Tab-separated table of C-alpha atoms in Angstrom:
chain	number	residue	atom	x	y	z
A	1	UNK	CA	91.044	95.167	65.821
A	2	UNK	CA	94.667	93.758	65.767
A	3	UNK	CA	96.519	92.506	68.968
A	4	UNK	CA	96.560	95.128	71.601
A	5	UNK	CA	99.946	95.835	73.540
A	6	UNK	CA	100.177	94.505	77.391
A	7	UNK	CA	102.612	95.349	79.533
A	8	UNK	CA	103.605	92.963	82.181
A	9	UNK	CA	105.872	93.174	85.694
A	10	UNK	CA	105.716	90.484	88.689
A	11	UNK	CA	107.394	93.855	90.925
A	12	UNK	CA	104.574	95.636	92.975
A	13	UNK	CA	106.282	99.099	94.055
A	14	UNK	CA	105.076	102.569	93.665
A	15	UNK	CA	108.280	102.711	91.799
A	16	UNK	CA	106.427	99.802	89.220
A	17	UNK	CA	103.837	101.538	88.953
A	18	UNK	CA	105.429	104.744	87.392
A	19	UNK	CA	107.447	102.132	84.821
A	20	UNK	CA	103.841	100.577	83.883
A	21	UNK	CA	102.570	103.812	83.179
A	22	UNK	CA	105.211	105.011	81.250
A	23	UNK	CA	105.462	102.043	78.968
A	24	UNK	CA	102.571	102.374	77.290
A	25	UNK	CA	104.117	105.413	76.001
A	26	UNK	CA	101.117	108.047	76.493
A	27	UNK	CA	101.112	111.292	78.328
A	28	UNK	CA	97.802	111.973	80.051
A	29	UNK	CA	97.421	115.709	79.867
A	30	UNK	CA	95.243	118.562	80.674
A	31	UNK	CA	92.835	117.695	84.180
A	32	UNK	CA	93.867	114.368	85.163
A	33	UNK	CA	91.150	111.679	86.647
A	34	UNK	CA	92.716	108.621	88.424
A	35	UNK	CA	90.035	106.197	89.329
A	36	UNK	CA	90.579	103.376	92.103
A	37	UNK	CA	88.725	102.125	94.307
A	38	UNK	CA	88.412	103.376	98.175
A	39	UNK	CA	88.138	100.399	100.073
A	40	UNK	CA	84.954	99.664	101.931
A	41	UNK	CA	85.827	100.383	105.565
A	42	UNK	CA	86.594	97.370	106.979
A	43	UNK	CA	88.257	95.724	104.023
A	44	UNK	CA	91.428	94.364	104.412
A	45	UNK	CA	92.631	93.777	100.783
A	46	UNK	CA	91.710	96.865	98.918
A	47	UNK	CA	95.059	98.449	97.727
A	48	UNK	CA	96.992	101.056	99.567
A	49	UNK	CA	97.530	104.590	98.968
A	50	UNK	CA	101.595	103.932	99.781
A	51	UNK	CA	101.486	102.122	96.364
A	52	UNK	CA	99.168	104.087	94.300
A	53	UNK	CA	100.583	107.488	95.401
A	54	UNK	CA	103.681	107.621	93.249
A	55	UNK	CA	101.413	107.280	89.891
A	56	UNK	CA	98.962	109.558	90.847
A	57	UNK	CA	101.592	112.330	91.525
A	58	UNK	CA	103.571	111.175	87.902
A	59	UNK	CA	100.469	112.569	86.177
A	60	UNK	CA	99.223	114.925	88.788
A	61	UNK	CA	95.685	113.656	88.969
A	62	UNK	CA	92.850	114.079	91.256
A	63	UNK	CA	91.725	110.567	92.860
A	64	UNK	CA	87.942	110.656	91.585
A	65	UNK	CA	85.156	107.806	93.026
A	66	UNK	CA	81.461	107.717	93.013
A	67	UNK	CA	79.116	107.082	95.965
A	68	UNK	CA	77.461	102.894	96.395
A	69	UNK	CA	74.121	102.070	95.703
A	70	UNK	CA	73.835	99.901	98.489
A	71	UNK	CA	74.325	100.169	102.663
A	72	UNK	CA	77.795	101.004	103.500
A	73	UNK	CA	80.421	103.985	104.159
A	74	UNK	CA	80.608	104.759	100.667
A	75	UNK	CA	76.472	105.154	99.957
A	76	UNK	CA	76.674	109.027	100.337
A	77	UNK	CA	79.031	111.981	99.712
A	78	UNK	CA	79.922	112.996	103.054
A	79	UNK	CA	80.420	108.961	104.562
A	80	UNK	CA	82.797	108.862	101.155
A	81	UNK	CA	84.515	111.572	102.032
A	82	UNK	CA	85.035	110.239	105.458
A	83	UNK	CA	86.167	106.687	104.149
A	84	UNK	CA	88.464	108.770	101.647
A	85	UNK	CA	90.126	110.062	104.740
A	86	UNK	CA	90.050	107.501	107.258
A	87	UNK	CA	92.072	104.859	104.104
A	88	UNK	CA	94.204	107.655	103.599
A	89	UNK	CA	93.627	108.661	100.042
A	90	UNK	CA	92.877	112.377	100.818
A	91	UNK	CA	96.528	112.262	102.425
A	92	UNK	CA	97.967	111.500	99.195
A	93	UNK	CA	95.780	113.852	96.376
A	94	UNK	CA	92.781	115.983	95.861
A	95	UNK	CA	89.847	113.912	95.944
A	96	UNK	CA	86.358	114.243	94.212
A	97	UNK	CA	83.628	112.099	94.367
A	98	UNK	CA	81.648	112.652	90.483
A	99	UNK	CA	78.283	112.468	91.904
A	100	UNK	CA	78.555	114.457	94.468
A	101	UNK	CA	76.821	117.341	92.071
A	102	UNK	CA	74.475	115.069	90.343
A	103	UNK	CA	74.946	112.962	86.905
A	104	UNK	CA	75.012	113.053	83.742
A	105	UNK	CA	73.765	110.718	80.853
A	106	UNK	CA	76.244	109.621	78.455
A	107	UNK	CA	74.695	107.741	75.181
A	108	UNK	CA	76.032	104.356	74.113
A	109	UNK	CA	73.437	103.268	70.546
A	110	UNK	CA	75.374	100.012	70.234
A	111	UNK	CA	74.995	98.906	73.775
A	112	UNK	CA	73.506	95.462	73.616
A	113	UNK	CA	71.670	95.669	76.959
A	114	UNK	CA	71.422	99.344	78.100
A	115	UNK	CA	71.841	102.120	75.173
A	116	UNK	CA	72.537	105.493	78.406
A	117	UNK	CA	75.009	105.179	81.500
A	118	UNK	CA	74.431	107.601	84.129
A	119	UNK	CA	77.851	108.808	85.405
A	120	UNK	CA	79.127	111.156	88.441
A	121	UNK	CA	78.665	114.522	86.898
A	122	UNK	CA	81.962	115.692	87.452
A	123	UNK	CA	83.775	113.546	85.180
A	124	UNK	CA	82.932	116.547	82.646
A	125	UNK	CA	85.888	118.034	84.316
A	126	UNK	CA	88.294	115.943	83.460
A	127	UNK	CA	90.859	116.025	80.057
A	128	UNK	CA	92.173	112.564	80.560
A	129	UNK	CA	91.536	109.448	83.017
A	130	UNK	CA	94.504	107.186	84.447
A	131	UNK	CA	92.341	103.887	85.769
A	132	UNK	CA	94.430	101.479	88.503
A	133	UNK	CA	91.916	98.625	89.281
A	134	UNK	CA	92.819	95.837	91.784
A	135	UNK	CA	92.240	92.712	89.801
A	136	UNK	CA	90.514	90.211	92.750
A	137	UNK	CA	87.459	87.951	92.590
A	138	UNK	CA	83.818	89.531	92.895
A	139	UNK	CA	80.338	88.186	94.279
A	140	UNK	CA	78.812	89.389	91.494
A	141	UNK	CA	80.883	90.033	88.495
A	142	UNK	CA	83.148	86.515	89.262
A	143	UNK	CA	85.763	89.187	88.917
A	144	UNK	CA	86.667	93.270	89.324
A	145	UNK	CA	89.409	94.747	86.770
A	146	UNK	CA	89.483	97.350	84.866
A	147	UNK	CA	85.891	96.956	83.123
A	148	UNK	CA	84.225	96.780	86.207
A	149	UNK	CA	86.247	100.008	87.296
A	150	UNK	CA	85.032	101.758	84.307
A	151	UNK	CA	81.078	100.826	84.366
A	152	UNK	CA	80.355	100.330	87.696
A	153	UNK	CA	82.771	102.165	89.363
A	154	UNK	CA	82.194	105.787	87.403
A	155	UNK	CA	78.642	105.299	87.181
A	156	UNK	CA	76.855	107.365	89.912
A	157	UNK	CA	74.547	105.827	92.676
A	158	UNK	CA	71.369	105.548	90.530
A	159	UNK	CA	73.626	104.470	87.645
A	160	UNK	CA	75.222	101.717	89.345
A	161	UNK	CA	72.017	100.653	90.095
A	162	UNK	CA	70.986	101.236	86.544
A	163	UNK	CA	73.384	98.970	85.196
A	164	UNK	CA	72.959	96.209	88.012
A	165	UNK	CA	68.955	95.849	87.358
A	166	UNK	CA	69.989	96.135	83.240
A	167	UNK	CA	67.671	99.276	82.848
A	168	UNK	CA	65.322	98.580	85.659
A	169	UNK	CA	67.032	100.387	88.902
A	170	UNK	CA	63.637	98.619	90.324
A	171	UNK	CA	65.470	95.086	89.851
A	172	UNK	CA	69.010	95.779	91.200
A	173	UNK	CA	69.479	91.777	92.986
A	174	UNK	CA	67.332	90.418	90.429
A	175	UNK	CA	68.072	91.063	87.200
A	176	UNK	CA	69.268	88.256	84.448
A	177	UNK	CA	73.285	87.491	85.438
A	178	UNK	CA	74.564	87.538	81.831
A	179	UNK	CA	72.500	90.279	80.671
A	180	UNK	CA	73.894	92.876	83.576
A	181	UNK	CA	77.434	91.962	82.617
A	182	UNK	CA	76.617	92.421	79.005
A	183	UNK	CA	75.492	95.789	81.306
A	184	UNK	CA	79.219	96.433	82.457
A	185	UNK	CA	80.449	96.130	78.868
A	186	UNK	CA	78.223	98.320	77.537
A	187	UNK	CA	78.779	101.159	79.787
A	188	UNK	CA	81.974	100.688	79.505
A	189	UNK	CA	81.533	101.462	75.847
A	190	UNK	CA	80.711	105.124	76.928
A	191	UNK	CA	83.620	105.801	79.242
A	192	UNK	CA	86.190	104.815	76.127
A	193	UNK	CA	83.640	107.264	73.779
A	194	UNK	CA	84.168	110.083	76.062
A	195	UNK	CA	87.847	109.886	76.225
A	196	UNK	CA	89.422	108.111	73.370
A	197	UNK	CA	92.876	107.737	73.224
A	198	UNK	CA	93.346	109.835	76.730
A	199	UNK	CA	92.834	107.045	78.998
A	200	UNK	CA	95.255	104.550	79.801
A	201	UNK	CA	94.726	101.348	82.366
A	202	UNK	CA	96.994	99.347	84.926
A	203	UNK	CA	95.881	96.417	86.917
A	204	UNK	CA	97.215	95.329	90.013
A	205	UNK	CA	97.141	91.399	90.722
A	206	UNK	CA	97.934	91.794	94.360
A	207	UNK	CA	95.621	90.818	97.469
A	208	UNK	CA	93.279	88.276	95.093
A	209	UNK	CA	90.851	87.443	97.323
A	210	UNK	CA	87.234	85.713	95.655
A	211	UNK	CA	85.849	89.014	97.091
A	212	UNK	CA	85.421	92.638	95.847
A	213	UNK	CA	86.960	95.399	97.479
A	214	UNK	CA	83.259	96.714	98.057
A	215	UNK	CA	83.027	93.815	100.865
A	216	UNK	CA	83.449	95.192	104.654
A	217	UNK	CA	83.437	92.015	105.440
A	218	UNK	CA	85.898	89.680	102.818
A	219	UNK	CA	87.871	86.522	102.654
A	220	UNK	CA	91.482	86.853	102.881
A	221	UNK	CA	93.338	85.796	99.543
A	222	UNK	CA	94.104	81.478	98.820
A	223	UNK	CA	96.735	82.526	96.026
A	224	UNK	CA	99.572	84.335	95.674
A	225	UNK	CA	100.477	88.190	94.486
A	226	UNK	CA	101.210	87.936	90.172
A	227	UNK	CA	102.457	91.269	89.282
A	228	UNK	CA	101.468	94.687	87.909
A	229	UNK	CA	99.848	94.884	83.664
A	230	UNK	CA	99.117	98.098	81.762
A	231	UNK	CA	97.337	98.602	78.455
A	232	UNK	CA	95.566	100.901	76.491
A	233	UNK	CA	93.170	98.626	75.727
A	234	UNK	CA	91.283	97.464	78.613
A	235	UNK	CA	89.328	94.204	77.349
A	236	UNK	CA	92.895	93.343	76.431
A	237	UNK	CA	94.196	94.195	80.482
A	238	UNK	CA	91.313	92.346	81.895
A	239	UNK	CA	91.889	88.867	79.304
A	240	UNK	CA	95.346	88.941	79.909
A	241	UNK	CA	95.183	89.205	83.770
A	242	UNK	CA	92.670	86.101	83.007
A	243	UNK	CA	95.126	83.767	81.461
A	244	UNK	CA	97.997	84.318	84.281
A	245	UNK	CA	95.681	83.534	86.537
A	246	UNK	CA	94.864	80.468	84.849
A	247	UNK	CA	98.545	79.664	83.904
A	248	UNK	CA	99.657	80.372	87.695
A	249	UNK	CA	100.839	76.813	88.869
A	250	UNK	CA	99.492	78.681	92.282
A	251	UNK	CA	97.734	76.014	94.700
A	252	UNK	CA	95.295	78.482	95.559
A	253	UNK	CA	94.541	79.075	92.023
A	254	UNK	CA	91.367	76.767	91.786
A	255	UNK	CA	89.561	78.610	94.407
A	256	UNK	CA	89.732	82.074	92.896
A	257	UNK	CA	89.142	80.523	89.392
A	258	UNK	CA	85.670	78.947	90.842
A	259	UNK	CA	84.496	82.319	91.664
A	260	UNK	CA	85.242	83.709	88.165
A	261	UNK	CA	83.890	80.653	86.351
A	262	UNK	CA	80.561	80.312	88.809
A	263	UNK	CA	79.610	83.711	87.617
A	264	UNK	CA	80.470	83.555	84.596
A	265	UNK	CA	83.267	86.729	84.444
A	266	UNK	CA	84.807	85.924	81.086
A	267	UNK	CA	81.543	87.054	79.906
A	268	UNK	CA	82.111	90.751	80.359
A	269	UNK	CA	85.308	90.616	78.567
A	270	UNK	CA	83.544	88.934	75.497
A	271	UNK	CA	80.533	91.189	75.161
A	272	UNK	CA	83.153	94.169	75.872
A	273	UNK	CA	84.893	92.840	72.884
A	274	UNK	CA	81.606	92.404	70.340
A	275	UNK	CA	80.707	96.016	71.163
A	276	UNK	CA	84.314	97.321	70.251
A	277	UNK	CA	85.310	98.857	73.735
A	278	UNK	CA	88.482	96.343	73.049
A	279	UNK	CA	90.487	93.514	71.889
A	280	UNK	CA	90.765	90.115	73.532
A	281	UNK	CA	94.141	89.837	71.444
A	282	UNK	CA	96.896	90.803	72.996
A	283	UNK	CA	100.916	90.577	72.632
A	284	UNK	CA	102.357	90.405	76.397
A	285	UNK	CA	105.559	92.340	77.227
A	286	UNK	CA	107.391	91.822	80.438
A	287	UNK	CA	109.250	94.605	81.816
């Protein structure tokens, strides 16, 4: 693959977010998917709907989620639904959690760890996806962006468990580290084969904390806001948010880079990259 495009901006508006979008220079069209994240209640970093709302309406999409595998307010439909409401997201847009009706099983032959993903049924719905990941830290992952909001994040309850315990939903906390990421890239592979060139990716780096938005409980962020990047290409998105973060002469810098290096993120991005879900070469424009 040649060098994918990046777009870059250090504003964070709702009105930067419609200027992201439109520089990659697609139109999402038919039944439009946007996929964030909802916040685990009691969060205090997950991004807001004021910011996310202006987007959503540009392509007039339907915010889309699917339930936890684990305790929570997100573990079931209707305690989704509630969280949905209570963070305000079914103020701003229909809503629809995908696994609500079930799952489906998408195929992925070149996957180096898992070869099916199990994803919210309801995805089948959809013409196009619009993804807007919060780029932050992660207890697991070292890191969430727009990989992890892909694999993880559309897979349903028993496929987010699926790809945690790399095939064995029997193993979800105990699985080999390296080999679930490998997991995340590879079911990633399956969300790109369903929609080709109709999905299009922006990552906020706002609110870095060393913790997911999945934590009810989470530390508050020890650097500074960077900015807002788009791509079509999202092993591309995710590298590139990578390198600012290690180019940011940010003091608290270190701390969020231990979390991604103790865990070994970079490793998603890589296998990502083997399997052909992306390029890690990039050419960065700032807008």
């Amino acid at each position: 693959m040649g060098k994918a495009k990046v777009y870059f901006t250090k504003e964070i508006t709702p009105e930067a977010m419609i200027k992201m979008y439109e520089a990659m220079g697609v139109e999402l069209t038919g039944k439009v998917a946007v996929k964030l994240h909802s916040g685990e209640v009691g969060n205090q970093n997950f991004l807001r709907p004021e910011l996310m709302k202006s987007v959503i309406d540009r392509v007039k999409g339907t915010i889309v989620e699917c339930n936890t595998a684990y305790e929570g307010k997100r573990n079931t439909t209707e305690a989704h639904r509630e969280t949905m409401k209570l963070h305000g997201w079914a103020d701003i847009a229909e809503v629809d959690i995908l696994d609500s009706e079930g799952e489906i099983e998408y195929s992925m032959p070149e996957g180096q760890k898992i070869q099916k993903n199990y994803v919210g049924k309801n995805i089948e719905k959809y013409d196009s996806m619009l993804v807007l990941s919060h780029f932050k830290g992660h207890p697991m992952g070292g890191f969430g962006g727009a990989l992890k909001n892909i694999s993880i994040g559309l897979a349903s309850s028993h496929g987010k468990a699926y790809i945690h315990g790399v095939g064995d939903v029997n193993n979800f906390w105990n699985s080999d580290h390296d080999s679930f990421l490998e997991s995340m890239a590879d079911a990633s592979k399956s969300i790109m084969d369903r929609f080709g060139d109709r999905i299009a990716f922006i990552n906020v780096m706002k609110n870095m904390s060393v913790d997911c938005d999945c934590c009810a409980v989470a530390e508050d962020p020890a650097m500074g806001d960077i900015g807002i990047l788009a791509s079509l290409d999202p092993v591309a998105l995710d590298q590139a948010c990578l390198d600012l973060v290690y180019a940011s002469k940010d003091p608290g810098r270190d701390h969020l880079l231990e979390r991604i290096e103790s865990r070994n993120g970079v490793h998603t991005v890589e296998a990502a990259a083997k399997i052909g879900v992306g390029s890690r070469e990039y050419e960065l424009t700032e807008i």
